[in-house]
C-alpha cells in the first residue's frame, strides 16, 4: 500500500473517531450535549432522564466518564449543588407569608435562642434561708420502670390470624460491568422505582445528585428469557421491606409448584431493598391471574414469572 494512501486512511480514521466522540446521543448530531437544541427544549426532569439513560456525566455533561470520576469543579448556579445547572429541578415549595407580607417564622432564618430562666417568686427571693433549708431535706429514691418484653408490632397484631405475602421477583440487575441477582418488590402503589442507598453503593451504581436527592440507572433483566428494561431508580436512604414476617408452611408453598414462580422462596422471610414502582409496572405485568382457593394468596403473571401475593390463613 502506498504511503500516501495509508496516511490518508489514517487521517480519515482519526477524523471518524473524533466525530463519533462528539456525536450527541440525544439527537445524533455532531455537537456537545449542552448545545443540543433538542435537549435544551426538554423539561429539567426529561433532561435528567436523558443524561442518565445516555450515560452522560451529571456534573459536566460529558460522556467520557461518570459522575464519580468527574474532575470538573463546577456546581449548579441556582442551588450550588453537585450537578449541572441544566439539570436543576426547581422546588415547588414557596415561603408562606402573613397578611402583612412578612415571612412566617417557619421560613425565617434559623436563629438559636437562649431558653428563658423561670422567674423567681417574691417569697423565694426574700427568704433564702427557707430555700437552703429545703435543699437539706433528704430526697426520696426515684423508682425506675423495670424493662419488660417489647410490645408487639402492629404488623404482628394484624397478622395474628392471617399472613400477608407481598409480590416479589428475583431479577438480574445489570450495572454495565457486572450482573447481580437480587429480589425486587413489584408495587404499583410506589410512584417511582427506588433502591436502598447501601445496595446501590454495594453494586457500585453511578449516581447523580439532584438537589438533596440521588438517582441512578440500571438495566433490569429477567432470569429467564430476553426481557430487559432500562430504568431510572431513586436512591433512598432506607428501603428495607420484610416479607413475610414469618415463614409459610411447606404445604402452602407446594400449592404453587405447577407455576414458574418469579421468586421460588416467596414463603420464606427476606428483606427487599429494590422496588419496581408504577413507572415500570405496565411493562412487567402480563395477563394471567390465578386464585387457588379461600385462605391462599393469589398469583399474577409477569415477565419474571408468577408473583404470589395476598393474605394466607391456612396453617
PDB file of C-alpha atoms in Angstrom:
ATOM      1  CA  UNK A   1       0.000   0.000   0.000  1.00  0.00           C
ATOM      2  CA  UNK A   2       1.384   3.408  -0.954  1.00  0.00           C
ATOM      3  CA  UNK A   3       2.438   5.658   1.931  1.00  0.00           C
ATOM      4  CA  UNK A   4       0.109   8.449   0.772  1.00  0.00           C
ATOM      5  CA  UNK A   5      -2.930   6.137   0.700  1.00  0.00           C
ATOM      6  CA  UNK A   6      -2.049   4.757   4.124  1.00  0.00           C
ATOM      7  CA  UNK A   7      -1.647   8.259   5.552  1.00  0.00           C
ATOM      8  CA  UNK A   8      -4.968   9.322   4.008  1.00  0.00           C
ATOM      9  CA  UNK A   9      -6.800   6.395   5.544  1.00  0.00           C
ATOM     10  CA  UNK A  10      -5.181   7.079   8.923  1.00  0.00           C
ATOM     11  CA  UNK A  11      -6.356  10.694   8.761  1.00  0.00           C
ATOM     12  CA  UNK A  12      -9.890   9.601   7.850  1.00  0.00           C
ATOM     13  CA  UNK A  13      -9.934   7.099  10.721  1.00  0.00           C
ATOM     14  CA  UNK A  14      -8.870   9.772  13.202  1.00  0.00           C
ATOM     15  CA  UNK A  15     -11.491  12.158  11.855  1.00  0.00           C
ATOM     16  CA  UNK A  16     -14.200   9.489  12.191  1.00  0.00           C
ATOM     17  CA  UNK A  17     -13.180   8.783  15.796  1.00  0.00           C
ATOM     18  CA  UNK A  18     -13.314  12.494  16.560  1.00  0.00           C
ATOM     19  CA  UNK A  19     -16.771  12.840  15.007  1.00  0.00           C
ATOM     20  CA  UNK A  20     -18.107   9.850  16.919  1.00  0.00           C
ATOM     21  CA  UNK A  21     -16.654  11.111  20.184  1.00  0.00           C
ATOM     22  CA  UNK A  22     -18.629  14.368  19.862  1.00  0.00           C
ATOM     23  CA  UNK A  23     -21.792  12.847  18.418  1.00  0.00           C
ATOM     24  CA  UNK A  24     -24.812  13.796  20.517  1.00  0.00           C
ATOM     25  CA  UNK A  25     -26.544  10.750  21.942  1.00  0.00           C
ATOM     26  CA  UNK A  26     -29.899  12.553  22.119  1.00  0.00           C
ATOM     27  CA  UNK A  27     -30.321  13.762  18.522  1.00  0.00           C
ATOM     28  CA  UNK A  28     -27.293  12.066  16.846  1.00  0.00           C
ATOM     29  CA  UNK A  29     -25.934  15.430  15.758  1.00  0.00           C
ATOM     30  CA  UNK A  30     -22.262  16.398  15.975  1.00  0.00           C
ATOM     31  CA  UNK A  31     -22.148  18.797  18.919  1.00  0.00           C
ATOM     32  CA  UNK A  32     -21.812  18.701  22.721  1.00  0.00           C
ATOM     33  CA  UNK A  33     -24.920  17.912  24.725  1.00  0.00           C
ATOM     34  CA  UNK A  34     -25.059  21.349  26.356  1.00  0.00           C
ATOM     35  CA  UNK A  35     -25.611  22.975  22.912  1.00  0.00           C
ATOM     36  CA  UNK A  36     -28.186  20.446  21.669  1.00  0.00           C
ATOM     37  CA  UNK A  37     -31.397  22.324  20.782  1.00  0.00           C
ATOM     38  CA  UNK A  38     -33.488  19.194  21.253  1.00  0.00           C
ATOM     39  CA  UNK A  39     -32.006  18.680  24.732  1.00  0.00           C
ATOM     40  CA  UNK A  40     -32.468  22.330  25.719  1.00  0.00           C
ATOM     41  CA  UNK A  41     -36.182  22.243  24.784  1.00  0.00           C
ATOM     42  CA  UNK A  42     -36.801  19.419  27.281  1.00  0.00           C
ATOM     43  CA  UNK A  43     -38.050  19.959  30.818  1.00  0.00           C
ATOM     44  CA  UNK A  44     -35.477  19.572  33.629  1.00  0.00           C
ATOM     45  CA  UNK A  45     -36.970  16.178  34.544  1.00  0.00           C
ATOM     46  CA  UNK A  46     -36.648  14.894  30.967  1.00  0.00           C
ATOM     47  CA  UNK A  47     -33.120  16.323  30.681  1.00  0.00           C
ATOM     48  CA  UNK A  48     -32.120  14.363  33.765  1.00  0.00           C
ATOM     49  CA  UNK A  49     -33.599  11.186  32.333  1.00  0.00           C
ATOM     50  CA  UNK A  50     -31.777  11.753  29.015  1.00  0.00           C
ATOM     51  CA  UNK A  51     -28.476  12.263  30.862  1.00  0.00           C
ATOM     52  CA  UNK A  52     -28.876   9.100  32.925  1.00  0.00           C
ATOM     53  CA  UNK A  53     -30.065   6.851  30.092  1.00  0.00           C
ATOM     54  CA  UNK A  54     -27.410   8.043  27.640  1.00  0.00           C
ATOM     55  CA  UNK A  55     -24.614   7.721  30.244  1.00  0.00           C
ATOM     56  CA  UNK A  56     -23.631  11.388  30.402  1.00  0.00           C
ATOM     57  CA  UNK A  57     -21.901  12.921  33.401  1.00  0.00           C
ATOM     58  CA  UNK A  58     -24.342  14.786  35.609  1.00  0.00           C
ATOM     59  CA  UNK A  59     -21.689  17.348  36.573  1.00  0.00           C
ATOM     60  CA  UNK A  60     -20.242  18.498  33.237  1.00  0.00           C
ATOM     61  CA  UNK A  61     -22.476  16.693  30.655  1.00  0.00           C
ATOM     62  CA  UNK A  62     -19.509  14.860  29.165  1.00  0.00           C
ATOM     63  CA  UNK A  63     -19.786  11.205  28.139  1.00  0.00           C
ATOM     64  CA  UNK A  64     -16.213  10.030  28.580  1.00  0.00           C
ATOM     65  CA  UNK A  65     -16.633   9.385  32.290  1.00  0.00           C
ATOM     66  CA  UNK A  66     -19.205   9.011  35.027  1.00  0.00           C
ATOM     67  CA  UNK A  67     -20.109  11.500  37.729  1.00  0.00           C
ATOM     68  CA  UNK A  68     -17.876   9.784  40.300  1.00  0.00           C
ATOM     69  CA  UNK A  69     -14.757  10.350  38.117  1.00  0.00           C
ATOM     70  CA  UNK A  70     -15.573  13.930  37.107  1.00  0.00           C
ATOM     71  CA  UNK A  71     -12.809  16.427  37.822  1.00  0.00           C
ATOM     72  CA  UNK A  72     -14.889  19.467  36.999  1.00  0.00           C
ATOM     73  CA  UNK A  73     -15.214  21.883  39.874  1.00  0.00           C
ATOM     74  CA  UNK A  74     -18.406  23.444  38.539  1.00  0.00           C
ATOM     75  CA  UNK A  75     -21.585  23.483  40.606  1.00  0.00           C
ATOM     76  CA  UNK A  76     -25.172  24.366  39.883  1.00  0.00           C
ATOM     77  CA  UNK A  77     -25.520  28.140  39.556  1.00  0.00           C
ATOM     78  CA  UNK A  78     -29.013  28.055  41.062  1.00  0.00           C
ATOM     79  CA  UNK A  79     -28.651  25.941  44.217  1.00  0.00           C
ATOM     80  CA  UNK A  80     -24.887  25.340  44.417  1.00  0.00           C
ATOM     81  CA  UNK A  81     -25.309  21.542  44.461  1.00  0.00           C
ATOM     82  CA  UNK A  82     -23.149  18.980  42.706  1.00  0.00           C
ATOM     83  CA  UNK A  83     -24.949  18.827  39.330  1.00  0.00           C
ATOM     84  CA  UNK A  84     -25.076  20.789  36.083  1.00  0.00           C
ATOM     85  CA  UNK A  85     -27.251  23.902  36.003  1.00  0.00           C
ATOM     86  CA  UNK A  86     -29.294  22.496  33.107  1.00  0.00           C
ATOM     87  CA  UNK A  87     -30.330  19.616  35.387  1.00  0.00           C
ATOM     88  CA  UNK A  88     -31.606  21.812  38.212  1.00  0.00           C
ATOM     89  CA  UNK A  89     -35.204  20.943  39.104  1.00  0.00           C
ATOM     90  CA  UNK A  90     -36.939  23.938  40.713  1.00  0.00           C
ATOM     91  CA  UNK A  91     -38.521  23.301  44.080  1.00  0.00           C
ATOM     92  CA  UNK A  92     -42.284  23.658  44.334  1.00  0.00           C
ATOM     93  CA  UNK A  93     -42.056  24.988  47.879  1.00  0.00           C
ATOM     94  CA  UNK A  94     -42.784  28.673  48.346  1.00  0.00           C
ATOM     95  CA  UNK A  95     -42.352  30.744  51.523  1.00  0.00           C
ATOM     96  CA  UNK A  96     -45.610  31.279  53.389  1.00  0.00           C
ATOM     97  CA  UNK A  97     -46.246  34.950  54.067  1.00  0.00           C
ATOM     98  CA  UNK A  98     -48.557  36.503  56.560  1.00  0.00           C
ATOM     99  CA  UNK A  99     -51.204  39.110  55.796  1.00  0.00           C
ATOM    100  CA  UNK A 100     -48.693  41.905  56.450  1.00  0.00           C
ATOM    101  CA  UNK A 101     -46.314  40.494  53.839  1.00  0.00           C
ATOM    102  CA  UNK A 102     -43.648  39.273  56.247  1.00  0.00           C
ATOM    103  CA  UNK A 103     -42.330  35.739  56.111  1.00  0.00           C
ATOM    104  CA  UNK A 104     -43.720  33.286  58.589  1.00  0.00           C
ATOM    105  CA  UNK A 105     -41.464  32.032  61.383  1.00  0.00           C
ATOM    106  CA  UNK A 106     -41.133  28.660  59.624  1.00  0.00           C
ATOM    107  CA  UNK A 107     -39.377  30.299  56.641  1.00  0.00           C
ATOM    108  CA  UNK A 108     -37.277  32.779  58.614  1.00  0.00           C
ATOM    109  CA  UNK A 109     -33.544  32.094  59.113  1.00  0.00           C
ATOM    110  CA  UNK A 110     -32.867  29.644  61.873  1.00  0.00           C
ATOM    111  CA  UNK A 111     -31.673  31.562  64.935  1.00  0.00           C
ATOM    112  CA  UNK A 112     -30.765  29.879  68.179  1.00  0.00           C
ATOM    113  CA  UNK A 113     -32.464  31.443  71.148  1.00  0.00           C
ATOM    114  CA  UNK A 114     -31.445  31.113  74.749  1.00  0.00           C
ATOM    115  CA  UNK A 115     -34.081  29.446  76.928  1.00  0.00           C
ATOM    116  CA  UNK A 116     -35.715  31.793  79.355  1.00  0.00           C
ATOM    117  CA  UNK A 117     -34.995  31.231  83.006  1.00  0.00           C
ATOM    118  CA  UNK A 118     -38.056  30.717  85.178  1.00  0.00           C
ATOM    119  CA  UNK A 119     -38.923  33.829  87.173  1.00  0.00           C
ATOM    120  CA  UNK A 120     -38.228  33.596  90.870  1.00  0.00           C
ATOM    121  CA  UNK A 121     -41.170  34.272  93.142  1.00  0.00           C
ATOM    122  CA  UNK A 122     -41.058  37.141  95.602  1.00  0.00           C
ATOM    123  CA  UNK A 123     -41.225  34.820  98.588  1.00  0.00           C
ATOM    124  CA  UNK A 124     -38.277  32.755  97.387  1.00  0.00           C
ATOM    125  CA  UNK A 125     -36.225  35.867  96.759  1.00  0.00           C
ATOM    126  CA  UNK A 126     -37.000  37.320 100.165  1.00  0.00           C
ATOM    127  CA  UNK A 127     -36.298  34.184 102.229  1.00  0.00           C
ATOM    128  CA  UNK A 128     -33.031  32.494 101.135  1.00  0.00           C
ATOM    129  CA  UNK A 129     -32.842  30.568 104.385  1.00  0.00           C
ATOM    130  CA  UNK A 130     -36.053  28.749 103.586  1.00  0.00           C
ATOM    131  CA  UNK A 131     -34.740  27.538 100.219  1.00  0.00           C
ATOM    132  CA  UNK A 132     -31.453  26.489 101.771  1.00  0.00           C
ATOM    133  CA  UNK A 133     -33.313  24.521 104.437  1.00  0.00           C
ATOM    134  CA  UNK A 134     -35.413  22.862 101.735  1.00  0.00           C
ATOM    135  CA  UNK A 135     -32.263  21.757  99.882  1.00  0.00           C
ATOM    136  CA  UNK A 136     -31.041  19.944 103.010  1.00  0.00           C
ATOM    137  CA  UNK A 137     -34.116  17.704 103.165  1.00  0.00           C
ATOM    138  CA  UNK A 138     -33.444  14.053 102.233  1.00  0.00           C
ATOM    139  CA  UNK A 139     -34.538  13.126  98.748  1.00  0.00           C
ATOM    140  CA  UNK A 140     -36.617  10.016  98.212  1.00  0.00           C
ATOM    141  CA  UNK A 141     -35.291   7.456  95.730  1.00  0.00           C
ATOM    142  CA  UNK A 142     -36.863   7.693  92.280  1.00  0.00           C
ATOM    143  CA  UNK A 143     -38.489   4.470  91.149  1.00  0.00           C
ATOM    144  CA  UNK A 144     -37.498   3.410  87.638  1.00  0.00           C
ATOM    145  CA  UNK A 145     -39.659   1.205  85.440  1.00  0.00           C
ATOM    146  CA  UNK A 146     -38.451  -2.332  85.061  1.00  0.00           C
ATOM    147  CA  UNK A 147     -37.867  -3.121  81.361  1.00  0.00           C
ATOM    148  CA  UNK A 148     -40.164  -5.856  80.137  1.00  0.00           C
ATOM    149  CA  UNK A 149     -40.582  -7.668  76.840  1.00  0.00           C
ATOM    150  CA  UNK A 150     -41.039  -5.381  73.806  1.00  0.00           C
ATOM    151  CA  UNK A 151     -44.581  -4.626  72.789  1.00  0.00           C
ATOM    152  CA  UNK A 152     -45.803  -6.476  69.714  1.00  0.00           C
ATOM    153  CA  UNK A 153     -45.728  -4.525  66.466  1.00  0.00           C
ATOM    154  CA  UNK A 154     -48.868  -3.525  64.612  1.00  0.00           C
ATOM    155  CA  UNK A 155     -47.956  -5.866  61.739  1.00  0.00           C
ATOM    156  CA  UNK A 156     -47.728  -8.848  64.053  1.00  0.00           C
ATOM    157  CA  UNK A 157     -51.032  -7.952  65.716  1.00  0.00           C
ATOM    158  CA  UNK A 158     -52.876  -7.566  62.407  1.00  0.00           C
ATOM    159  CA  UNK A 159     -51.313 -10.731  61.003  1.00  0.00           C
ATOM    160  CA  UNK A 160     -52.102 -12.892  64.020  1.00  0.00           C
ATOM    161  CA  UNK A 161     -54.685 -14.910  62.107  1.00  0.00           C
ATOM    162  CA  UNK A 162     -53.512 -14.281  58.534  1.00  0.00           C
ATOM    163  CA  UNK A 163     -50.078 -13.801  56.992  1.00  0.00           C
ATOM    164  CA  UNK A 164     -49.598 -11.156  54.294  1.00  0.00           C
ATOM    165  CA  UNK A 165     -47.393 -12.010  51.303  1.00  0.00           C
ATOM    166  CA  UNK A 166     -46.010  -9.153  49.187  1.00  0.00           C
ATOM    167  CA  UNK A 167     -45.331  -9.751  45.448  1.00  0.00           C
ATOM    168  CA  UNK A 168     -41.600 -10.290  44.908  1.00  0.00           C
ATOM    169  CA  UNK A 169     -39.462 -11.431  41.985  1.00  0.00           C
ATOM    170  CA  UNK A 170     -35.826 -12.396  41.599  1.00  0.00           C
ATOM    171  CA  UNK A 171     -34.312 -10.157  38.926  1.00  0.00           C
ATOM    172  CA  UNK A 172     -30.871  -9.594  37.427  1.00  0.00           C
ATOM    173  CA  UNK A 173     -29.533  -6.070  37.866  1.00  0.00           C
ATOM    174  CA  UNK A 174     -27.030  -5.230  35.118  1.00  0.00           C
ATOM    175  CA  UNK A 175     -24.663  -2.415  36.135  1.00  0.00           C
ATOM    176  CA  UNK A 176     -22.778  -2.384  32.849  1.00  0.00           C
ATOM    177  CA  UNK A 177     -19.741  -4.223  34.182  1.00  0.00           C
ATOM    178  CA  UNK A 178     -21.296  -6.879  36.454  1.00  0.00           C
ATOM    179  CA  UNK A 179     -24.617  -8.638  36.941  1.00  0.00           C
ATOM    180  CA  UNK A 180     -26.208  -9.023  40.367  1.00  0.00           C
ATOM    181  CA  UNK A 181     -29.175 -11.189  41.279  1.00  0.00           C
ATOM    182  CA  UNK A 182     -31.465  -9.588  43.822  1.00  0.00           C
ATOM    183  CA  UNK A 183     -35.091  -9.653  44.927  1.00  0.00           C
ATOM    184  CA  UNK A 184     -37.433  -6.850  43.900  1.00  0.00           C
ATOM    185  CA  UNK A 185     -40.834  -5.852  45.184  1.00  0.00           C
ATOM    186  CA  UNK A 186     -43.354  -5.147  42.416  1.00  0.00           C
ATOM    187  CA  UNK A 187     -45.510  -2.398  43.869  1.00  0.00           C
ATOM    188  CA  UNK A 188     -47.819  -0.256  41.688  1.00  0.00           C
ATOM    189  CA  UNK A 189     -48.545   1.954  44.719  1.00  0.00           C
ATOM    190  CA  UNK A 190     -44.961   3.261  44.751  1.00  0.00           C
ATOM    191  CA  UNK A 191     -44.828   6.212  42.301  1.00  0.00           C
ATOM    192  CA  UNK A 192     -41.245   5.705  41.079  1.00  0.00           C
ATOM    193  CA  UNK A 193     -38.872   2.771  41.297  1.00  0.00           C
ATOM    194  CA  UNK A 194     -36.301   3.095  44.062  1.00  0.00           C
ATOM    195  CA  UNK A 195     -33.325   1.320  45.596  1.00  0.00           C
ATOM    196  CA  UNK A 196     -31.697   1.396  49.004  1.00  0.00           C
ATOM    197  CA  UNK A 197     -28.610   3.590  49.238  1.00  0.00           C
ATOM    198  CA  UNK A 198     -26.463   0.830  50.734  1.00  0.00           C
ATOM    199  CA  UNK A 199     -27.468  -1.589  47.967  1.00  0.00           C
ATOM    200  CA  UNK A 200     -26.673   0.980  45.261  1.00  0.00           C
ATOM    201  CA  UNK A 201     -23.257   1.518  46.847  1.00  0.00           C
ATOM    202  CA  UNK A 202     -22.618  -2.228  47.078  1.00  0.00           C
ATOM    203  CA  UNK A 203     -23.475  -2.644  43.380  1.00  0.00           C
ATOM    204  CA  UNK A 204     -21.360   0.462  42.553  1.00  0.00           C
ATOM    205  CA  UNK A 205     -24.150   2.102  40.588  1.00  0.00           C
ATOM    206  CA  UNK A 206     -23.152   5.540  39.220  1.00  0.00           C
ATOM    207  CA  UNK A 207     -25.439   8.088  40.874  1.00  0.00           C
ATOM    208  CA  UNK A 208     -26.286  11.707  40.077  1.00  0.00           C
ATOM    209  CA  UNK A 209     -27.274  14.265  42.696  1.00  0.00           C
ATOM    210  CA  UNK A 210     -30.369  16.373  42.098  1.00  0.00           C
ATOM    211  CA  UNK A 211     -30.519  18.829  44.956  1.00  0.00           C
ATOM    212  CA  UNK A 212     -30.558  16.748  48.124  1.00  0.00           C
ATOM    213  CA  UNK A 213     -31.655  13.564  46.313  1.00  0.00           C
ATOM    214  CA  UNK A 214     -29.807  10.968  44.243  1.00  0.00           C
ATOM    215  CA  UNK A 215     -30.832   8.931  41.206  1.00  0.00           C
ATOM    216  CA  UNK A 216     -29.165   6.196  39.180  1.00  0.00           C
ATOM    217  CA  UNK A 217     -29.886   3.999  36.175  1.00  0.00           C
ATOM    218  CA  UNK A 218     -29.661   0.251  35.767  1.00  0.00           C
ATOM    219  CA  UNK A 219     -30.818  -2.453  33.382  1.00  0.00           C
ATOM    220  CA  UNK A 220     -33.299  -4.892  34.927  1.00  0.00           C
ATOM    221  CA  UNK A 221     -33.264  -8.333  33.273  1.00  0.00           C
ATOM    222  CA  UNK A 222     -35.320 -11.459  33.765  1.00  0.00           C
ATOM    223  CA  UNK A 223     -33.520 -14.600  34.902  1.00  0.00           C
ATOM    224  CA  UNK A 224     -35.118 -16.494  32.046  1.00  0.00           C
ATOM    225  CA  UNK A 225     -35.961 -15.073  28.630  1.00  0.00           C
ATOM    226  CA  UNK A 226     -34.819 -11.980  26.758  1.00  0.00           C
ATOM    227  CA  UNK A 227     -36.704  -9.330  28.714  1.00  0.00           C
ATOM    228  CA  UNK A 228     -34.681  -6.313  29.802  1.00  0.00           C
ATOM    229  CA  UNK A 229     -35.695  -2.859  30.958  1.00  0.00           C
ATOM    230  CA  UNK A 230     -33.509   0.200  31.412  1.00  0.00           C
ATOM    231  CA  UNK A 231     -34.993   2.097  34.309  1.00  0.00           C
ATOM    232  CA  UNK A 232     -34.195   5.090  36.469  1.00  0.00           C
ATOM    233  CA  UNK A 233     -34.040   4.386  40.201  1.00  0.00           C
ATOM    234  CA  UNK A 234     -34.383   6.889  43.001  1.00  0.00           C
ATOM    235  CA  UNK A 235     -31.786   6.259  45.694  1.00  0.00           C
ATOM    236  CA  UNK A 236     -33.476   6.274  49.086  1.00  0.00           C
ATOM    237  CA  UNK A 237     -31.668   6.265  52.454  1.00  0.00           C
ATOM    238  CA  UNK A 238     -33.676   3.279  53.723  1.00  0.00           C
ATOM    239  CA  UNK A 239     -35.586   0.779  51.573  1.00  0.00           C
ATOM    240  CA  UNK A 240     -35.868  -2.385  53.663  1.00  0.00           C
ATOM    241  CA  UNK A 241     -39.153  -4.236  53.452  1.00  0.00           C
ATOM    242  CA  UNK A 242     -39.577  -7.518  55.287  1.00  0.00           C
ATOM    243  CA  UNK A 243     -41.875 -10.071  53.677  1.00  0.00           C
ATOM    244  CA  UNK A 244     -43.325 -12.276  55.014  1.00  0.00           C
ATOM    245  CA  UNK A 245     -42.918 -11.619  58.728  1.00  0.00           C
ATOM    246  CA  UNK A 246     -42.765 -15.350  59.387  1.00  0.00           C
ATOM    247  CA  UNK A 247     -42.358 -18.436  57.237  1.00  0.00           C
ATOM    248  CA  UNK A 248     -45.238 -20.171  55.494  1.00  0.00           C
ATOM    249  CA  UNK A 249     -45.645 -23.908  55.729  1.00  0.00           C
ATOM    250  CA  UNK A 250     -44.305 -26.172  53.010  1.00  0.00           C
ATOM    251  CA  UNK A 251     -47.837 -27.356  52.243  1.00  0.00           C
ATOM    252  CA  UNK A 252     -48.832 -23.826  51.202  1.00  0.00           C
ATOM    253  CA  UNK A 253     -45.704 -23.479  49.073  1.00  0.00           C
ATOM    254  CA  UNK A 254     -46.478 -26.804  47.374  1.00  0.00           C
ATOM    255  CA  UNK A 255     -49.801 -25.446  46.084  1.00  0.00           C
ATOM    256  CA  UNK A 256     -47.831 -23.296  43.595  1.00  0.00           C
ATOM    257  CA  UNK A 257     -45.370 -25.937  42.360  1.00  0.00           C
ATOM    258  CA  UNK A 258     -47.086 -26.084  38.950  1.00  0.00           C
ATOM    259  CA  UNK A 259     -46.202 -22.449  38.191  1.00  0.00           C
ATOM    260  CA  UNK A 260     -42.925 -20.917  37.064  1.00  0.00           C
ATOM    261  CA  UNK A 261     -42.541 -18.614  40.032  1.00  0.00           C
ATOM    262  CA  UNK A 262     -40.684 -15.318  39.892  1.00  0.00           C
ATOM    263  CA  UNK A 263     -39.475 -15.947  43.452  1.00  0.00           C
ATOM    264  CA  UNK A 264     -39.145 -19.605  44.412  1.00  0.00           C
ATOM    265  CA  UNK A 265     -38.603 -18.648  48.054  1.00  0.00           C
ATOM    266  CA  UNK A 266     -41.570 -16.299  48.431  1.00  0.00           C
ATOM    267  CA  UNK A 267     -42.722 -18.236  51.517  1.00  0.00           C
ATOM    268  CA  UNK A 268     -39.535 -17.511  53.480  1.00  0.00           C
ATOM    269  CA  UNK A 269     -38.852 -14.153  55.201  1.00  0.00           C
ATOM    270  CA  UNK A 270     -36.487 -11.864  53.292  1.00  0.00           C
ATOM    271  CA  UNK A 271     -35.537  -8.188  53.260  1.00  0.00           C
ATOM    272  CA  UNK A 272     -36.229  -6.368  49.979  1.00  0.00           C
ATOM    273  CA  UNK A 273     -34.201  -3.263  49.054  1.00  0.00           C
ATOM    274  CA  UNK A 274     -35.354  -2.747  45.444  1.00  0.00           C
ATOM    275  CA  UNK A 275     -38.857  -1.637  44.442  1.00  0.00           C
ATOM    276  CA  UNK A 276     -40.216  -1.612  40.894  1.00  0.00           C
ATOM    277  CA  UNK A 277     -42.932   1.020  41.084  1.00  0.00           C
ATOM    278  CA  UNK A 278     -45.790   2.349  38.999  1.00  0.00           C
ATOM    279  CA  UNK A 279     -43.431   3.833  36.398  1.00  0.00           C
ATOM    280  CA  UNK A 280     -42.479   0.334  35.148  1.00  0.00           C
ATOM    281  CA  UNK A 281     -45.478  -1.697  36.351  1.00  0.00           C
ATOM    282  CA  UNK A 282     -47.282  -1.740  32.955  1.00  0.00           C
ATOM    283  CA  UNK A 283     -44.121  -3.071  31.315  1.00  0.00           C
ATOM    284  CA  UNK A 284     -43.635  -6.044  33.647  1.00  0.00           C
ATOM    285  CA  UNK A 285     -47.202  -7.181  34.326  1.00  0.00           C
ATOM    286  CA  UNK A 286     -48.827  -9.729  31.996  1.00  0.00           C
ATOM    287  CA  UNK A 287     -52.336 -11.155  31.521  1.00  0.00           C
ATOM    288  CA  UNK A 288     -52.927 -14.070  33.857  1.00  0.00           C
ATOM    289  CA  UNK A 289     -54.452 -14.284  37.315  1.00  0.00           C
ATOM    290  CA  UNK A 290     -54.956 -17.357  39.494  1.00  0.00           C
ATOM    291  CA  UNK A 291     -56.938 -17.656  42.734  1.00  0.00           C
ATOM    292  CA  UNK A 292     -56.425 -21.127  44.158  1.00  0.00           C
ATOM    293  CA  UNK A 293     -58.945 -21.235  46.997  1.00  0.00           C
ATOM    294  CA  UNK A 294     -60.028 -19.313  50.047  1.00  0.00           C
ATOM    295  CA  UNK A 295     -57.249 -18.854  52.537  1.00  0.00           C
ATOM    296  CA  UNK A 296     -54.431 -18.874  49.963  1.00  0.00           C
ATOM    297  CA  UNK A 297     -52.681 -15.920  48.287  1.00  0.00           C
ATOM    298  CA  UNK A 298     -53.243 -15.254  44.598  1.00  0.00           C
ATOM    299  CA  UNK A 299     -50.790 -15.467  41.673  1.00  0.00           C
ATOM    300  CA  UNK A 300     -50.224 -12.891  38.903  1.00  0.00           C
ATOM    301  CA  UNK A 301     -48.245 -13.424  35.700  1.00  0.00           C
ATOM    302  CA  UNK A 302     -45.277 -11.111  34.974  1.00  0.00           C
ATOM    303  CA  UNK A 303     -42.295 -11.054  32.639  1.00  0.00           C
ATOM    304  CA  UNK A 304     -40.229 -12.513  35.503  1.00  0.00           C
ATOM    305  CA  UNK A 305     -42.663 -15.355  36.199  1.00  0.00           C
ATOM    306  CA  UNK A 306     -45.659 -15.702  38.510  1.00  0.00           C
ATOM    307  CA  UNK A 307     -45.659 -13.468  41.582  1.00  0.00           C
ATOM    308  CA  UNK A 308     -47.597 -14.508  44.709  1.00  0.00           C
ATOM    309  CA  UNK A 309     -49.311 -12.009  46.974  1.00  0.00           C
ATOM    310  CA  UNK A 310     -52.201 -11.605  49.384  1.00  0.00           C
ATOM    311  CA  UNK A 311     -53.361 -12.962  52.715  1.00  0.00           C
ATOM    312  CA  UNK A 312     -52.784 -16.559  53.738  1.00  0.00           C
ATOM    313  CA  UNK A 313     -54.918 -18.039  56.525  1.00  0.00           C
ATOM    314  CA  UNK A 314     -54.047 -21.690  56.007  1.00  0.00           C
ATOM    315  CA  UNK A 315     -51.561 -23.159  58.502  1.00  0.00           C
TER     316      UNK A 315
END
